[in-house]
Each structure stands twice: as C-alpha cells, then as structure tokens.
C-alpha cells in the first residue's frame, strides 16, 4: 500500500516583529514579572506534502534579566512522504535573575553572570503504510558561563524510531562523550549548571502557590499497574566515554570519573537484556565493570551479573578518604557475583545476594565472603519485614601495627 500523503501547504513568506509579552505572577514572593521582548519571526518558502527546496524559519527574542538573546533557526526540507528539519539554537547573556521568585523557594539560586547555550539538531520524519518512522540527532550541545563549562554533549544519535498504530519502537540511541561538572562549596551547597542548590537540611520553604501538607504523614503506597508486560521496545541504548568532574572545596578533593554503559535490544518478548557498565575513576583504578542481564516489567525488576574491579591503586584515593585513613592496595582487585530482584505494588519486596565476593592485592587474598543474602518480602509505608540475612564463609586479614589498625585494603 502507498504511504499516506501529508496535506499540501505552501507559504511564500511570513514576518512578525517587535512583539512584546509580559507575564506577571502575584502568587510568588516577591511577585514575578517576566517580559519577553523584541520577538521576531520570519518564515520563507515553506512547503509541506511534496518535494520542494528547503524553507527557512528564524525566531529570536530577548528576556531581560533572564537572557539577552535567544535565536532559533530552522531549515525545513519537505518530501511527499515526510519532512527533514535542521535546527540551530543559540542563547547568550543568560543570568536567570528574574526567575528568582520561582527558584528561591526551591533552594536554588542563580549564579550565572554571562551564560551561553547552544546546540544543533536534525530530525527526519517519514510516513509509511504502517505508520511513522523517524531518526534524530542532537549535536554540539554546550552550556557555559564565562570560562566555566558546565555541560557538554557532542552528540545524541537516535535511529529506528517507529510508531505503528499502538506499537512503539523507541529505536537505537547513543550518547557520545557527555561531560558534566559539579562543585560542592565549604558550606555544603552544590553548584551545577551555574546554579547554587541549598545544602541538605537548609530551609527552602514551600513552593510558590502551593500549601504544605500535614506534617508527619507518610505518603500512601503507590500501586503499579497489574501487568507483567515488558517495558517499551527499543534497540541498543548506550553512553560512550562520559565524564563527570567533581570538586569539593571543603576537603580540597577532586574527582574525574569516566563512564560507559550499554543496555541491549528489547524486542518486547520479555527476554533478559544484556547490561554492561564501566567506571574509570582517574588514578584510583583501571576499571570497574558490571556485566549481566536485566529483566524489567512494570511490577518486577531482576538483575544478575558479575562485578569486577581491576588495578586498584591506593595512591589514587589520596584526598578522597577521611583524614587518617589510607588505601594500601598496590594492584588490587575485587570480584563478586550479584543478584537483585525487586517487586512493586501495594507492598514492595526485595531479594539481593552477593556470592564469591573476594578482595585481593596481586595474588594475595585480603578478604572474602562466600555468600551474603538479604531477603525482604515486604516493604510497606509503615514497616519493613526482613525475613533473613545470611552470611557464610567470611575471611579477612586484620592486623594491629605501630602505624595503626590494618583492615583489608586500608
């Protein structure tokens, strides 16, 4: 059968300029007043529903005390059976100070002085006799404030998205080289994306326009749908060469953590999905990997796999451990076989185990546990039922020396 045809639309040109919109919210303290000014929209040679040369749409605006300028440019290439859209987004002079009445009640304070955000994107849509197919790509996403880079994402690539009636195929997605930076100051506040988040326990007050609920009341348990159907179908989902940078001003410690992860194809049959996660803390060890299989439904999640750490080096933990504690490993390794199963519903349950847990330095075994099992058949809003905690085959080297107490690896 021939694919359904899009309705035909042709627009030679359209222009709208010098628009201004003001939004006032008197429910916040202080009142919020947000102005969007100098709104400009221009469209040229737009066509839908037939093969034609690309059209163009440009939108720009200013929002005083939020950002100096936001510009979006779209290039639309029509086809009889679909549409391709290329987008470029740029924002400059980002401060977000006018949003304080919304952010402050949440314990969030903007520290942006001259923020800038940008990215490119492309979406290809195709109609087929069965439904809608799409591929997408986000490129060169970056958020900076002056010389500080808070977020960078060179590419997100998605292929094979498909919607056919009530059947959704989410496709294959890859995140390439994402970078995130965060800092904790001496007062314990977290700084991320140019925002200061109040430290845990600091009063923030109820959000504007909301009322605080009764104190001391536990939320009712959330009941999940009564089904064992697998989650949405998708191809391989992966994160490649991610990096997280952490700085702790109070201790003077810093950490750069590399990260890769892959979740295998889900064909909707409920078959186990292969999972692989790899962490690479700089200087601390060569790699920590988790390989296994995941089964996930709306009511049950189960994972079985193996944990392995190689090349653990004590010198890499200098500045990360509490004062007076040092890691003594020179070529450490850690291995364990893990299993985890949880259910949700009116009452949740958890069963977890680690077997063959072993820590060594070179060929010398420092500690081992043959079996560790936790069985929790009921987790409710008011109580937790622990049926069994079982530990078997514990071995460890512990020594008291003139330098202090030595336990496995420390």
mmCIF file with all atom_site columns, N, CA, C and O in Angstrom, residues 213-243:
data_model
loop_
_atom_site.group_PDB
_atom_site.id
_atom_site.type_symbol
_atom_site.label_atom_id
_atom_site.label_alt_id
_atom_site.label_comp_id
_atom_site.label_asym_id
_atom_site.label_entity_id
_atom_site.label_seq_id
_atom_site.pdbx_PDB_ins_code
_atom_site.Cartn_x
_atom_site.Cartn_y
_atom_site.Cartn_z
_atom_site.occupancy
_atom_site.B_iso_or_equiv
_atom_site.pdbx_formal_charge
_atom_site.auth_seq_id
_atom_site.auth_comp_id
_atom_site.auth_asym_id
_atom_site.auth_atom_id
_atom_site.pdbx_PDB_model_num
ATOM 1   N N  . UNK A 1 213 ? 1.735  20.157 53.110 1.00 0.00 ? 213 UNK A N  1
ATOM 2   C CA . UNK A 1 213 ? 0.826  19.115 53.569 1.00 0.00 ? 213 UNK A CA 1
ATOM 3   C C  . UNK A 1 213 ? 0.988  18.867 55.042 1.00 0.00 ? 213 UNK A C  1
ATOM 4   O O  . UNK A 1 213 ? 1.875  19.420 55.702 1.00 0.00 ? 213 UNK A O  1
ATOM 5   N N  . UNK A 1 214 ? 0.141  18.035 55.641 1.00 0.00 ? 214 UNK A N  1
ATOM 6   C CA . UNK A 1 214 ? 0.236  17.745 57.058 1.00 0.00 ? 214 UNK A CA 1
ATOM 7   C C  . UNK A 1 214 ? 1.576  17.126 57.383 1.00 0.00 ? 214 UNK A C  1
ATOM 8   O O  . UNK A 1 214 ? 2.058  16.250 56.685 1.00 0.00 ? 214 UNK A O  1
ATOM 9   N N  . UNK A 1 215 ? 2.186  17.593 58.480 1.00 0.00 ? 215 UNK A N  1
ATOM 10  C CA . UNK A 1 215 ? 3.495  17.072 58.847 1.00 0.00 ? 215 UNK A CA 1
ATOM 11  C C  . UNK A 1 215 ? 3.341  15.689 59.457 1.00 0.00 ? 215 UNK A C  1
ATOM 12  O O  . UNK A 1 215 ? 2.376  15.389 60.147 1.00 0.00 ? 215 UNK A O  1
ATOM 13  N N  . UNK A 1 216 ? 4.351  14.851 59.179 1.00 0.00 ? 216 UNK A N  1
ATOM 14  C CA . UNK A 1 216 ? 4.373  13.534 59.795 1.00 0.00 ? 216 UNK A CA 1
ATOM 15  C C  . UNK A 1 216 ? 3.566  12.482 59.059 1.00 0.00 ? 216 UNK A C  1
ATOM 16  O O  . UNK A 1 216 ? 3.561  11.324 59.452 1.00 0.00 ? 216 UNK A O  1
ATOM 17  N N  . UNK A 1 217 ? 2.829  12.850 58.036 1.00 0.00 ? 217 UNK A N  1
ATOM 18  C CA . UNK A 1 217 ? 2.017  11.874 57.319 1.00 0.00 ? 217 UNK A CA 1
ATOM 19  C C  . UNK A 1 217 ? 2.856  11.184 56.262 1.00 0.00 ? 217 UNK A C  1
ATOM 20  O O  . UNK A 1 217 ? 3.501  11.832 55.449 1.00 0.00 ? 217 UNK A O  1
ATOM 21  N N  . UNK A 1 218 ? 2.863  9.864  56.270 1.00 0.00 ? 218 UNK A N  1
ATOM 22  C CA . UNK A 1 218 ? 3.557  9.111  55.230 1.00 0.00 ? 218 UNK A CA 1
ATOM 23  C C  . UNK A 1 218 ? 2.713  9.089  53.972 1.00 0.00 ? 218 UNK A C  1
ATOM 24  O O  . UNK A 1 218 ? 1.483  8.971  54.047 1.00 0.00 ? 218 UNK A O  1
ATOM 25  N N  . UNK A 1 219 ? 3.325  9.230  52.799 1.00 0.00 ? 219 UNK A N  1
ATOM 26  C CA . UNK A 1 219 ? 2.533  9.148  51.567 1.00 0.00 ? 219 UNK A CA 1
ATOM 27  C C  . UNK A 1 219 ? 1.961  7.750  51.402 1.00 0.00 ? 219 UNK A C  1
ATOM 28  O O  . UNK A 1 219 ? 2.587  6.764  51.801 1.00 0.00 ? 219 UNK A O  1
ATOM 29  N N  . UNK A 1 220 ? 0.772  7.631  50.825 1.00 0.00 ? 220 UNK A N  1
ATOM 30  C CA . UNK A 1 220 ? 0.208  6.300  50.605 1.00 0.00 ? 220 UNK A CA 1
ATOM 31  C C  . UNK A 1 220 ? 1.060  5.533  49.611 1.00 0.00 ? 220 UNK A C  1
ATOM 32  O O  . UNK A 1 220 ? 1.686  6.120  48.734 1.00 0.00 ? 220 UNK A O  1
ATOM 33  N N  . UNK A 1 221 ? 1.136  4.213  49.756 1.00 0.00 ? 221 UNK A N  1
ATOM 34  C CA . UNK A 1 221 ? 1.935  3.428  48.805 1.00 0.00 ? 221 UNK A CA 1
ATOM 35  C C  . UNK A 1 221 ? 1.369  3.547  47.407 1.00 0.00 ? 221 UNK A C  1
ATOM 36  O O  . UNK A 1 221 ? 0.163  3.617  47.208 1.00 0.00 ? 221 UNK A O  1
ATOM 37  N N  . UNK A 1 222 ? 2.261  3.622  46.426 1.00 0.00 ? 222 UNK A N  1
ATOM 38  C CA . UNK A 1 222 ? 1.846  3.748  45.045 1.00 0.00 ? 222 UNK A CA 1
ATOM 39  C C  . UNK A 1 222 ? 1.641  2.369  44.440 1.00 0.00 ? 222 UNK A C  1
ATOM 40  O O  . UNK A 1 222 ? 2.528  1.532  44.493 1.00 0.00 ? 222 UNK A O  1
ATOM 41  N N  . UNK A 1 223 ? 0.487  2.147  43.858 1.00 0.00 ? 223 UNK A N  1
ATOM 42  C CA . UNK A 1 223 ? 0.198  0.847  43.263 1.00 0.00 ? 223 UNK A CA 1
ATOM 43  C C  . UNK A 1 223 ? 0.480  0.892  41.771 1.00 0.00 ? 223 UNK A C  1
ATOM 44  O O  . UNK A 1 223 ? -0.012 1.751  41.058 1.00 0.00 ? 223 UNK A O  1
ATOM 45  N N  . UNK A 1 224 ? 1.296  -0.028 41.342 1.00 0.00 ? 224 UNK A N  1
ATOM 46  C CA . UNK A 1 224 ? 1.650  -0.103 39.938 1.00 0.00 ? 224 UNK A CA 1
ATOM 47  C C  . UNK A 1 224 ? 0.584  -0.892 39.178 1.00 0.00 ? 224 UNK A C  1
ATOM 48  O O  . UNK A 1 224 ? -0.190 -1.641 39.763 1.00 0.00 ? 224 UNK A O  1
ATOM 49  N N  . UNK A 1 225 ? 0.526  -0.717 37.852 1.00 0.00 ? 225 UNK A N  1
ATOM 50  C CA . UNK A 1 225 ? -0.451 -1.476 37.068 1.00 0.00 ? 225 UNK A CA 1
ATOM 51  C C  . UNK A 1 225 ? -0.280 -2.979 37.261 1.00 0.00 ? 225 UNK A C  1
ATOM 52  O O  . UNK A 1 225 ? 0.840  -3.474 37.380 1.00 0.00 ? 225 UNK A O  1
ATOM 53  N N  . UNK A 1 226 ? -1.370 -3.698 37.298 1.00 0.00 ? 226 UNK A N  1
ATOM 54  C CA . UNK A 1 226 ? -1.337 -5.143 37.491 1.00 0.00 ? 226 UNK A CA 1
ATOM 55  C C  . UNK A 1 226 ? -1.051 -5.822 36.157 1.00 0.00 ? 226 UNK A C  1
ATOM 56  O O  . UNK A 1 226 ? -1.935 -6.324 35.484 1.00 0.00 ? 226 UNK A O  1
ATOM 57  N N  . UNK A 1 227 ? 0.213  -5.796 35.768 1.00 0.00 ? 227 UNK A N  1
ATOM 58  C CA . UNK A 1 227 ? 0.607  -6.377 34.490 1.00 0.00 ? 227 UNK A CA 1
ATOM 59  C C  . UNK A 1 227 ? 2.058  -6.805 34.550 1.00 0.00 ? 227 UNK A C  1
ATOM 60  O O  . UNK A 1 227 ? 2.843  -6.249 35.314 1.00 0.00 ? 227 UNK A O  1
ATOM 61  N N  . UNK A 1 228 ? 2.415  -7.786 33.782 1.00 0.00 ? 228 UNK A N  1
ATOM 62  C CA . UNK A 1 228 ? 3.810  -8.211 33.671 1.00 0.00 ? 228 UNK A CA 1
ATOM 63  C C  . UNK A 1 228 ? 4.361  -7.921 32.289 1.00 0.00 ? 228 UNK A C  1
ATOM 64  O O  . UNK A 1 228 ? 5.367  -8.481 31.880 1.00 0.00 ? 228 UNK A O  1
ATOM 65  N N  . UNK A 1 229 ? 3.692  -7.037 31.553 1.00 0.00 ? 229 UNK A N  1
ATOM 66  C CA . UNK A 1 229 ? 4.142  -6.699 30.205 1.00 0.00 ? 229 UNK A CA 1
ATOM 67  C C  . UNK A 1 229 ? 5.501  -6.032 30.257 1.00 0.00 ? 229 UNK A C  1
ATOM 68  O O  . UNK A 1 229 ? 5.786  -5.247 31.159 1.00 0.00 ? 229 UNK A O  1
ATOM 69  N N  . UNK A 1 230 ? 6.410  -6.328 29.317 1.00 0.00 ? 230 UNK A N  1
ATOM 70  C CA . UNK A 1 230 ? 7.717  -5.685 29.301 1.00 0.00 ? 230 UNK A CA 1
ATOM 71  C C  . UNK A 1 230 ? 7.594  -4.199 28.997 1.00 0.00 ? 230 UNK A C  1
ATOM 72  O O  . UNK A 1 230 ? 6.580  -3.725 28.493 1.00 0.00 ? 230 UNK A O  1
ATOM 73  N N  . UNK A 1 231 ? 8.653  -3.467 29.315 1.00 0.00 ? 231 UNK A N  1
ATOM 74  C CA . UNK A 1 231 ? 8.679  -2.048 29.037 1.00 0.00 ? 231 UNK A CA 1
ATOM 75  C C  . UNK A 1 231 ? 8.809  -1.806 27.536 1.00 0.00 ? 231 UNK A C  1
ATOM 76  O O  . UNK A 1 231 ? 8.888  -2.727 26.740 1.00 0.00 ? 231 UNK A O  1
ATOM 77  N N  . UNK A 1 232 ? 8.843  -0.525 27.121 1.00 0.00 ? 232 UNK A N  1
ATOM 78  C CA . UNK A 1 232 ? 8.816  -0.163 25.706 1.00 0.00 ? 232 UNK A CA 1
ATOM 79  C C  . UNK A 1 232 ? 9.931  -0.860 24.925 1.00 0.00 ? 232 UNK A C  1
ATOM 80  O O  . UNK A 1 232 ? 11.044 -1.034 25.413 1.00 0.00 ? 232 UNK A O  1
ATOM 81  N N  . UNK A 1 233 ? 9.624  -1.248 23.696 1.00 0.00 ? 233 UNK A N  1
ATOM 82  C CA . UNK A 1 233 ? 10.614 -1.868 22.827 1.00 0.00 ? 233 UNK A CA 1
ATOM 83  C C  . UNK A 1 233 ? 11.655 -0.827 22.421 1.00 0.00 ? 233 UNK A C  1
ATOM 84  O O  . UNK A 1 233 ? 11.325 0.321  22.177 1.00 0.00 ? 233 UNK A O  1
ATOM 85  N N  . UNK A 1 234 ? 12.882 -1.272 22.306 1.00 0.00 ? 234 UNK A N  1
ATOM 86  C CA . UNK A 1 234 ? 13.944 -0.364 21.872 1.00 0.00 ? 234 UNK A CA 1
ATOM 87  C C  . UNK A 1 234 ? 15.122 -1.171 21.362 1.00 0.00 ? 234 UNK A C  1
ATOM 88  O O  . UNK A 1 234 ? 15.256 -2.368 21.644 1.00 0.00 ? 234 UNK A O  1
ATOM 89  N N  . UNK A 1 235 ? 15.968 -0.502 20.600 1.00 0.00 ? 235 UNK A N  1
ATOM 90  C CA . UNK A 1 235 ? 17.231 -1.095 20.197 1.00 0.00 ? 235 UNK A CA 1
ATOM 91  C C  . UNK A 1 235 ? 18.272 -0.883 21.285 1.00 0.00 ? 235 UNK A C  1
ATOM 92  O O  . UNK A 1 235 ? 17.940 -0.612 22.444 1.00 0.00 ? 235 UNK A O  1
ATOM 93  N N  . UNK A 1 236 ? 19.523 -0.979 20.927 1.00 0.00 ? 236 UNK A N  1
ATOM 94  C CA . UNK A 1 236 ? 20.587 -0.802 21.915 1.00 0.00 ? 236 UNK A CA 1
ATOM 95  C C  . UNK A 1 236 ? 20.634 0.649  22.392 1.00 0.00 ? 236 UNK A C  1
ATOM 96  O O  . UNK A 1 236 ? 20.579 1.589  21.595 1.00 0.00 ? 236 UNK A O  1
ATOM 97  N N  . UNK A 1 237 ? 20.746 0.847  23.694 1.00 0.00 ? 237 UNK A N  1
ATOM 98  C CA . UNK A 1 237 ? 20.893 2.156  24.310 1.00 0.00 ? 237 UNK A CA 1
ATOM 99  C C  . UNK A 1 237 ? 22.291 2.224  24.915 1.00 0.00 ? 237 UNK A C  1
ATOM 100 O O  . UNK A 1 237 ? 22.676 1.343  25.691 1.00 0.00 ? 237 UNK A O  1
ATOM 101 N N  . UNK A 1 238 ? 23.053 3.257  24.569 1.00 0.00 ? 238 UNK A N  1
ATOM 102 C CA . UNK A 1 238 ? 24.436 3.296  25.040 1.00 0.00 ? 238 UNK A CA 1
ATOM 103 C C  . UNK A 1 238 ? 24.895 4.713  25.369 1.00 0.00 ? 238 UNK A C  1
ATOM 104 O O  . UNK A 1 238 ? 24.403 5.693  24.807 1.00 0.00 ? 238 UNK A O  1
ATOM 105 N N  . UNK A 1 239 ? 25.817 4.778  26.311 1.00 0.00 ? 239 UNK A N  1
ATOM 106 C CA . UNK A 1 239 ? 26.527 6.012  26.664 1.00 0.00 ? 239 UNK A CA 1
ATOM 107 C C  . UNK A 1 239 ? 28.004 5.736  26.454 1.00 0.00 ? 239 UNK A C  1
ATOM 108 O O  . UNK A 1 239 ? 28.547 4.775  27.025 1.00 0.00 ? 239 UNK A O  1
ATOM 109 N N  . UNK A 1 240 ? 28.654 6.553  25.639 1.00 0.00 ? 240 UNK A N  1
ATOM 110 C CA . UNK A 1 240 ? 30.050 6.313  25.290 1.00 0.00 ? 240 UNK A CA 1
ATOM 111 C C  . UNK A 1 240 ? 30.948 7.420  25.837 1.00 0.00 ? 240 UNK A C  1
ATOM 112 O O  . UNK A 1 240 ? 30.705 8.611  25.601 1.00 0.00 ? 240 UNK A O  1
ATOM 113 N N  . UNK A 1 241 ? 31.948 7.019  26.586 1.00 0.00 ? 241 UNK A N  1
ATOM 114 C CA . UNK A 1 241 ? 33.010 7.920  27.040 1.00 0.00 ? 241 UNK A CA 1
ATOM 115 C C  . UNK A 1 241 ? 32.459 9.149  27.770 1.00 0.00 ? 241 UNK A C  1
ATOM 116 O O  . UNK A 1 241 ? 32.869 10.287 27.500 1.00 0.00 ? 241 UNK A O  1
ATOM 117 N N  . UNK A 1 242 ? 31.528 8.938  28.687 1.00 0.00 ? 242 UNK A N  1
ATOM 118 C CA . UNK A 1 242 ? 31.020 10.035 29.509 1.00 0.00 ? 242 UNK A CA 1
ATOM 119 C C  . UNK A 1 242 ? 32.067 10.410 30.554 1.00 0.00 ? 242 UNK A C  1
ATOM 120 O O  . UNK A 1 242 ? 32.902 9.599  30.956 1.00 0.00 ? 242 UNK A O  1
ATOM 121 N N  . UNK A 1 243 ? 31.998 11.666 31.020 1.00 0.00 ? 243 UNK A N  1
ATOM 122 C CA . UNK A 1 243 ? 32.941 12.107 32.054 1.00 0.00 ? 243 UNK A CA 1
ATOM 123 C C  . UNK A 1 243 ? 32.230 13.044 33.018 1.00 0.00 ? 243 UNK A C  1
ATOM 124 O O  . UNK A 1 243 ? 31.524 13.971 32.592 1.00 0.00 ? 243 UNK A O  1
#
